[in-house]
PDB file of C-alpha atoms in Angstrom:
ATOM      1  CA  MET S 661     106.663 105.325  71.592  1.00 29.00           C
ATOM      2  CA  ILE S 662     103.021 105.339  72.606  1.00 32.00           C
ATOM      3  CA  ARG S 663     102.363 103.890  76.025  1.00 40.00           C
ATOM      4  CA  ILE S 664      98.942 102.363  76.608  1.00 39.00           C
ATOM      5  CA  PHE S 665      98.000 101.433  80.153  1.00 49.00           C
ATOM      6  CA  THR S 666      95.238  99.104  81.259  1.00 47.00           C
ATOM      7  CA  LEU S 667      95.236  96.740  84.205  1.00 42.00           C
ATOM      8  CA  THR S 668      91.753  95.349  83.894  1.00 39.00           C
ATOM      9  CA  SER S 669      93.010  92.026  82.583  1.00 36.00           C
ATOM     10  CA  ILE S 670      95.749  91.608  85.193  1.00 39.00           C
ATOM     11  CA  SER S 671      95.018  89.316  88.109  1.00 42.00           C
ATOM     12  CA  LEU S 672      95.568  90.413  91.682  1.00 48.00           C
ATOM     13  CA  ALA S 673      98.362  87.870  92.074  1.00 46.00           C
ATOM     14  CA  SER S 674     100.290  89.121  89.055  1.00 47.00           C
ATOM     15  CA  LEU S 675      99.681  92.723  90.117  1.00 51.00           C
ATOM     16  CA  MET S 676     101.186  92.054  93.524  1.00 50.00           C
ATOM     17  CA  MET S 677     104.235  90.429  91.917  1.00 47.00           C
ATOM     18  CA  SER S 678     104.642  93.458  89.691  1.00 48.00           C
ATOM     19  CA  ILE S 679     104.530  96.095  92.410  1.00 50.00           C
ATOM     20  CA  ALA S 680     106.719  94.019  94.713  1.00 47.00           C
ATOM     21  CA  SER S 681     109.590  94.133  92.202  1.00 48.00           C
ATOM     22  CA  ASP S 682     112.082  97.004  92.240  1.00 48.00           C
ATOM     23  CA  ALA S 683     110.884  99.796  89.961  1.00 45.00           C
ATOM     24  CA  LYS S 684     113.562 101.736  88.119  1.00 44.00           C
ATOM     25  CA  PRO S 685     113.080 105.179  86.588  1.00 43.00           C
ATOM     26  CA  SER S 686     112.896 105.155  82.802  1.00 41.00           C
ATOM     27  CA  ALA S 687     114.499 107.643  80.447  1.00 40.00           C
ATOM     28  CA  HIS S 688     111.114 109.380  80.209  1.00 43.00           C
ATOM     29  CA  SER S 689     111.579 112.808  81.771  1.00 41.00           C
ATOM     30  CA  VAL S 690     109.157 115.240  83.376  1.00 41.00           C
ATOM     31  CA  ALA S 691     110.035 117.685  80.602  1.00 43.00           C
ATOM     32  CA  ASP S 692     108.605 115.200  78.093  1.00 46.00           C
ATOM     33  CA  THR S 693     105.212 115.452  79.771  1.00 42.00           C
ATOM     34  CA  ILE S 694     104.869 119.211  79.391  1.00 46.00           C
ATOM     35  CA  ARG S 695     102.778 119.294  76.271  1.00 42.00           C
ATOM     36  CA  THR S 696     102.666 121.807  73.457  1.00 47.00           C
ATOM     37  CA  GLU S 697      99.377 123.023  72.042  1.00 68.00           C
ATOM     38  CA  VAL S 698      98.934 119.671  70.297  1.00 83.00           C
ATOM     39  CA  TYR S 699      97.361 116.904  72.403  1.00 94.00           C
ATOM     40  CA  PRO S 700      96.422 113.321  71.583  1.00 96.00           C
ATOM     41  CA  ASP S 701      93.091 112.791  69.859  1.00 96.00           C
ATOM     42  CA  LYS S 702      92.455 109.545  71.719  1.00 96.00           C
ATOM     43  CA  PRO S 703      92.948 108.402  75.332  1.00 97.00           C
ATOM     44  CA  THR S 704      94.973 105.422  74.057  1.00 97.00           C
ATOM     45  CA  GLU S 705      97.580 107.839  72.665  1.00 97.00           C
ATOM     46  CA  ILE S 706      98.663 109.555  75.890  1.00 97.00           C
ATOM     47  CA  SER S 707     102.210 109.210  77.219  1.00 96.00           C
ATOM     48  CA  PRO S 708     101.979 109.434  81.025  1.00 97.00           C
ATOM     49  CA  LEU S 709     104.602 109.470  83.714  1.00 97.00           C
ATOM     50  CA  LEU S 710     105.764 105.975  84.645  1.00 97.00           C
ATOM     51  CA  ILE S 711     106.447 104.015  87.810  1.00 97.00           C
ATOM     52  CA  GLY S 712     109.805 105.140  89.201  1.00 97.00           C
ATOM     53  CA  GLU S 713     109.469 108.714  87.955  1.00 98.00           C
ATOM     54  CA  LYS S 714     109.023 111.770  90.145  1.00 97.00           C
ATOM     55  CA  ILE S 715     105.977 113.977  89.730  1.00 97.00           C
ATOM     56  CA  PRO S 716     106.434 117.637  88.710  1.00 97.00           C
ATOM     57  CA  ALA S 717     106.180 120.592  91.077  1.00 96.00           C
ATOM     58  CA  VAL S 718     102.497 121.449  91.386  1.00 94.00           C
ATOM     59  CA  LYS S 719     100.490 124.211  93.044  1.00 96.00           C
ATOM     60  CA  ILE S 720      96.794 123.822  92.401  1.00 97.00           C
ATOM     61  CA  PRO S 721      93.533 125.369  93.670  1.00 96.00           C
ATOM     62  CA  ALA S 722      91.654 123.518  96.407  1.00 95.00           C
ATOM     63  CA  ALA S 723      87.873 123.389  96.778  1.00 92.00           C
ATOM     64  CA  ASP S 724      87.945 126.528  98.934  1.00 91.00           C
ATOM     65  CA  GLY S 725      89.865 128.417  96.248  1.00 91.00           C
ATOM     66  CA  SER S 726      93.158 128.538  98.145  1.00 95.00           C
ATOM     67  CA  LEU S 727      96.393 127.511  96.409  1.00 96.00           C
ATOM     68  CA  PHE S 728      97.466 124.031  97.504  1.00 97.00           C
ATOM     69  CA  ASP S 729     101.142 122.966  97.376  1.00 97.00           C
ATOM     70  CA  LEU S 730     100.828 119.349  96.275  1.00 97.00           C
ATOM     71  CA  ASN S 731     104.517 118.478  96.660  1.00 97.00           C
ATOM     72  CA  ALA S 732     104.744 119.905 100.169  1.00 98.00           C
ATOM     73  CA  ALA S 733     101.714 117.852 101.188  1.00 97.00           C
ATOM     74  CA  ILE S 734     103.097 114.674  99.609  1.00 97.00           C
ATOM     75  CA  ALA S 735     106.348 115.123 101.532  1.00 97.00           C
ATOM     76  CA  GLN S 736     104.377 114.583 104.755  1.00 97.00           C
ATOM     77  CA  LYS S 737     103.187 111.016 104.076  1.00 96.00           C
ATOM     78  CA  PRO S 738     102.595 108.440 101.314  1.00 98.00           C
ATOM     79  CA  THR S 739      99.838 109.592  98.988  1.00 98.00           C
ATOM     80  CA  ILE S 740      97.115 108.082  96.844  1.00 98.00           C
ATOM     81  CA  LEU S 741      96.567 110.594  94.039  1.00 98.00           C
ATOM     82  CA  ILE S 742      93.498 110.228  91.833  1.00 98.00           C
ATOM     83  CA  PHE S 743      92.756 111.970  88.539  1.00 98.00           C
ATOM     84  CA  TYR S 744      89.095 111.921  87.533  1.00 97.00           C
ATOM     85  CA  ARG S 745      87.031 113.668  84.876  1.00 97.00           C
ATOM     86  CA  GLY S 746      84.592 115.692  86.979  1.00 96.00           C
ATOM     87  CA  GLY S 747      81.579 115.631  89.235  1.00 94.00           C
ATOM     88  CA  TRP S 748      79.348 115.382  86.146  1.00 95.00           C
ATOM     89  CA  CYS S 749      80.729 111.879  85.428  1.00 96.00           C
ATOM     90  CA  PRO S 750      78.759 109.020  87.102  1.00 95.00           C
ATOM     91  CA  PHE S 751      81.723 106.641  86.850  1.00 96.00           C
ATOM     92  CA  CYS S 752      83.896 109.208  88.649  1.00 95.00           C
ATOM     93  CA  ASN S 753      81.301 109.740  91.366  1.00 93.00           C
ATOM     94  CA  ARG S 754      81.130 105.997  91.903  1.00 94.00           C
ATOM     95  CA  GLU S 755      84.928 105.887  92.175  1.00 95.00           C
ATOM     96  CA  LEU S 756      85.023 108.772  94.668  1.00 93.00           C
ATOM     97  CA  ALA S 757      82.377 107.072  96.797  1.00 92.00           C
ATOM     98  CA  GLY S 758      84.303 103.806  96.710  1.00 94.00           C
ATOM     99  CA  ILE S 759      87.485 105.519  97.878  1.00 95.00           C
ATOM    100  CA  GLN S 760      85.534 107.280 100.609  1.00 94.00           C
ATOM    101  CA  ASN S 761      84.316 103.895 101.841  1.00 95.00           C
ATOM    102  CA  ILE S 762      87.901 102.664 102.310  1.00 97.00           C
ATOM    103  CA  GLN S 763      89.406 105.981 103.399  1.00 96.00           C
ATOM    104  CA  ALA S 764      89.603 104.981 107.061  1.00 97.00           C
ATOM    105  CA  ASP S 765      91.518 101.813 106.151  1.00 97.00           C
ATOM    106  CA  LEU S 766      93.918 103.711 103.880  1.00 98.00           C
ATOM    107  CA  VAL S 767      94.529 106.421 106.486  1.00 97.00           C
ATOM    108  CA  LYS S 768      95.170 103.759 109.122  1.00 97.00           C
ATOM    109  CA  MET S 769      97.821 102.269 106.841  1.00 97.00           C
ATOM    110  CA  GLY S 770      99.533 105.670 106.719  1.00 97.00           C
ATOM    111  CA  TYR S 771      98.224 107.194 103.492  1.00 98.00           C
ATOM    112  CA  GLN S 772      96.575 110.471 102.615  1.00 98.00           C
ATOM    113  CA  ILE S 773      94.174 110.749  99.674  1.00 98.00           C
ATOM    114  CA  MET S 774      93.893 113.529  97.098  1.00 97.00           C
ATOM    115  CA  ALA S 775      91.765 113.715  93.974  1.00 97.00           C
ATOM    116  CA  ILE S 776      92.193 116.068  90.999  1.00 98.00           C
ATOM    117  CA  SER S 777      89.558 116.855  88.367  1.00 97.00           C
ATOM    118  CA  THR S 778      88.618 119.370  85.685  1.00 97.00           C
ATOM    119  CA  ASP S 779      86.010 120.909  88.012  1.00 96.00           C
ATOM    120  CA  SER S 780      86.260 124.496  89.227  1.00 96.00           C
ATOM    121  CA  PRO S 781      86.664 124.980  93.000  1.00 95.00           C
ATOM    122  CA  ASP S 782      82.940 125.737  93.364  1.00 92.00           C
ATOM    123  CA  ASN S 783      81.991 122.558  91.526  1.00 93.00           C
ATOM    124  CA  LEU S 784      84.475 120.591  93.633  1.00 93.00           C
ATOM    125  CA  SER S 785      82.654 121.752  96.739  1.00 89.00           C
ATOM    126  CA  ARG S 786      79.383 120.493  95.287  1.00 86.00           C
ATOM    127  CA  SER S 787      80.975 117.117  94.477  1.00 82.00           C
ATOM    128  CA  ALA S 788      82.393 116.808  97.985  1.00 83.00           C
ATOM    129  CA  GLU S 789      78.989 117.476  99.482  1.00 83.00           C
ATOM    130  CA  LYS S 790      77.140 115.196  97.060  1.00 79.00           C
ATOM    131  CA  ASN S 791      79.506 112.257  97.529  1.00 75.00           C
ATOM    132  CA  LYS S 792      80.254 112.973 101.206  1.00 83.00           C
ATOM    133  CA  VAL S 793      83.954 113.108 100.373  1.00 89.00           C
ATOM    134  CA  ALA S 794      86.201 113.836 103.337  1.00 91.00           C
ATOM    135  CA  TYR S 795      89.542 113.759 101.515  1.00 94.00           C
ATOM    136  CA  GLN S 796      91.248 116.561  99.579  1.00 95.00           C
ATOM    137  CA  LEU S 797      89.715 117.572  96.228  1.00 96.00           C
ATOM    138  CA  LEU S 798      91.772 119.763  93.888  1.00 97.00           C
ATOM    139  CA  SER S 799      90.841 121.793  90.802  1.00 97.00           C
ATOM    140  CA  ASP S 800      92.720 121.289  87.542  1.00 98.00           C
ATOM    141  CA  ALA S 801      90.161 123.300  85.576  1.00 97.00           C
ATOM    142  CA  ASP S 802      92.684 124.350  82.903  1.00 96.00           C
ATOM    143  CA  LEU S 803      94.275 120.850  82.934  1.00 97.00           C
ATOM    144  CA  ALA S 804      97.740 122.299  83.558  1.00 96.00           C
ATOM    145  CA  VAL S 805      98.514 119.439  85.945  1.00 97.00           C
ATOM    146  CA  SER S 806      96.985 116.723  83.763  1.00 98.00           C
ATOM    147  CA  LYS S 807      99.141 117.993  80.898  1.00 97.00           C
ATOM    148  CA  GLN S 808     102.307 117.684  82.995  1.00 96.00           C
ATOM    149  CA  PHE S 809     101.392 114.150  84.039  1.00 97.00           C
ATOM    150  CA  GLY S 810     100.841 113.298  80.362  1.00 97.00           C
ATOM    151  CA  LEU S 811      97.182 112.389  80.920  1.00 98.00           C
ATOM    152  CA  ALA S 812      95.402 115.014  78.797  1.00 98.00           C
ATOM    153  CA  PHE S 813      93.764 114.313  75.459  1.00 98.00           C
ATOM    154  CA  LYS S 814      91.237 116.063  73.212  1.00 97.00           C
ATOM    155  CA  ALA S 815      87.707 115.500  74.443  1.00 97.00           C
ATOM    156  CA  PRO S 816      85.021 114.452  71.952  1.00 96.00           C
ATOM    157  CA  ALA S 817      83.041 117.432  70.667  1.00 95.00           C
ATOM    158  CA  ALA S 818      79.958 116.312  72.590  1.00 96.00           C
ATOM    159  CA  TYR S 819      81.718 117.135  75.875  1.00 96.00           C
ATOM    160  CA  GLY S 820      82.272 120.792  74.988  1.00 96.00           C
ATOM    161  CA  LYS S 821      79.414 122.330  76.962  1.00 96.00           C
ATOM    162  CA  THR S 822      79.930 119.987  79.922  1.00 96.00           C
ATOM    163  CA  LEU S 823      83.603 120.879  80.197  1.00 97.00           C
ATOM    164  CA  GLU S 824      82.911 124.591  79.834  1.00 96.00           C
ATOM    165  CA  THR S 825      80.332 124.480  82.627  1.00 96.00           C
ATOM    166  CA  GLY S 826      82.322 122.201  84.927  1.00 96.00           C
ATOM    167  CA  SER S 827      85.522 124.232  84.645  1.00 96.00           C
ATOM    168  CA  GLU S 828      83.671 127.561  84.592  1.00 96.00           C
ATOM    169  CA  GLY S 829      85.265 128.437  81.272  1.00 96.00           C
ATOM    170  CA  LYS S 830      88.872 127.576  82.175  1.00 96.00           C
ATOM    171  CA  ASN S 831      89.116 124.409  80.062  1.00 97.00           C
ATOM    172  CA  THR S 832      89.674 126.391  76.879  1.00 95.00           C
ATOM    173  CA  ASP S 833      91.475 123.529  75.108  1.00 95.00           C
ATOM    174  CA  LYS S 834      88.469 121.220  75.739  1.00 96.00           C
ATOM    175  CA  LEU S 835      90.636 118.430  77.158  1.00 98.00           C
ATOM    176  CA  LEU S 836      89.967 115.479  79.430  1.00 98.00           C
ATOM    177  CA  PRO S 837      92.365 113.515  81.658  1.00 98.00           C
ATOM    178  CA  VAL S 838      92.464 109.751  81.371  1.00 98.00           C
ATOM    179  CA  PRO S 839      91.192 108.597  84.798  1.00 98.00           C
ATOM    180  CA  SER S 840      94.199 107.460  86.798  1.00 98.00           C
ATOM    181  CA  VAL S 841      95.409 106.451  90.238  1.00 98.00           C
ATOM    182  CA  PHE S 842      98.984 106.960  91.452  1.00 98.00           C
ATOM    183  CA  ILE S 843     100.548 105.818  94.710  1.00 98.00           C
ATOM    184  CA  LEU S 844     103.453 108.091  95.638  1.00 98.00           C
ATOM    185  CA  ASP S 845     106.151 107.909  98.264  1.00 98.00           C
ATOM    186  CA  LYS S 846     107.098 110.987 100.283  1.00 97.00           C
ATOM    187  CA  LYS S 847     109.618 112.033  97.636  1.00 97.00           C
ATOM    188  CA  GLY S 848     106.865 112.173  95.048  1.00 97.00           C
ATOM    189  CA  VAL S 849     108.139 109.101  93.206  1.00 98.00           C
ATOM    190  CA  ILE S 850     105.475 106.942  91.575  1.00 98.00           C
ATOM    191  CA  GLN S 851     105.338 103.485  93.151  1.00 97.00           C
ATOM    192  CA  PHE S 852     102.149 102.255  91.461  1.00 97.00           C
ATOM    193  CA  GLU S 853      99.775 103.497  88.796  1.00 97.00           C
ATOM    194  CA  TYR S 854      96.464 102.455  87.281  1.00 97.00           C
ATOM    195  CA  ILE S 855      95.766 104.259  84.025  1.00 97.00           C
ATOM    196  CA  ASN S 856      92.950 102.968  81.843  1.00 96.00           C
ATOM    197  CA  PRO S 857      91.911 104.628  78.554  1.00 97.00           C
ATOM    198  CA  ASP S 858      88.416 103.188  79.066  1.00 97.00           C
ATOM    199  CA  TYR S 859      86.855 105.710  81.461  1.00 97.00           C
ATOM    200  CA  ARG S 860      84.228 103.158  82.491  1.00 97.00           C
ATOM    201  CA  GLN S 861      86.857 100.898  84.049  1.00 96.00           C
ATOM    202  CA  ARG S 862      88.206 101.968  87.464  1.00 96.00           C
ATOM    203  CA  ILE S 863      90.262 100.206  90.093  1.00 95.00           C
ATOM    204  CA  GLY S 864      87.857  98.817  92.691  1.00 95.00           C
ATOM    205  CA  PRO S 865      88.054  99.523  96.443  1.00 96.00           C
ATOM    206  CA  GLU S 866      89.047  95.935  97.252  1.00 96.00           C
ATOM    207  CA  LEU S 867      91.958  95.918  94.823  1.00 96.00           C
ATOM    208  CA  MET S 868      92.974  99.442  95.852  1.00 97.00           C
ATOM    209  CA  THR S 869      93.135  98.350  99.499  1.00 97.00           C
ATOM    210  CA  ALA S 870      95.174  95.269  98.627  1.00 97.00           C
ATOM    211  CA  VAL S 871      97.681  97.217  96.515  1.00 97.00           C
ATOM    212  CA  ALA S 872      98.035  99.995  99.089  1.00 97.00           C
ATOM    213  CA  GLY S 873      98.564  97.486 101.874  1.00 97.00           C
ATOM    214  CA  THR S 874     101.269  95.677  99.924  1.00 96.00           C
ATOM    215  CA  LEU S 875     103.153  98.861  99.086  1.00 97.00           C
ATOM    216  CA  ILE S 876     103.031 100.745 102.377  1.00 95.00           C
ATOM    217  CA  LYS S 877     105.777  98.775 104.115  1.00 88.00           C
ATOM    218  CA  SER S 878     108.290  99.669 101.401  1.00 90.00           C
ATOM    219  CA  ILE S 879     107.447 103.366 101.061  1.00 90.00           C
ATOM    220  CA  GLN S 880     106.782 104.606 104.594  1.00 77.00           C
TER     221      GLN S 880
END
């Protein structure tokens, strides 16, 4: 079954009712998200992890090139995990800046923030400087993590050169992740997700703050 996710038409009230209800893991397993060499042609055809499921074990390069143990970090405190396309994407840069503007509020609630993109570590450093990002940026240049989360799809041919440059040649499959936001508890279980096949539509800072504030009491 194809799962298509978009929350742009859902009101804040209905969203709060949804995340307040008890989420139960589905039969969808982490193994199902480890893709073969065949990936969806369209962002509407991805099959991502769902609310109630646990994220896979992930070690991923940070902006300084060191290997970052995502699961060990998540075990320390509730996490807002963002997947974005890259520093070359204006919609992504706007999203990163918006999250930076509410970072202090989210940290005060008890969260940590991490963002994953197709950029190489060097390009992540440039993005952090450009957008004055103070939270953790991580490099999924080969999209190994995006594949495991079920977010990867074949990029349009026009993106080929951009993806090659941004990943410094590591994105050999020429894939993109569908931009996504996950809120995770300390066990790495997904408590909320916003996954929209339309890359121009992102969850706004106001809604992100409201959702995070509603969830924190149940996942601390």
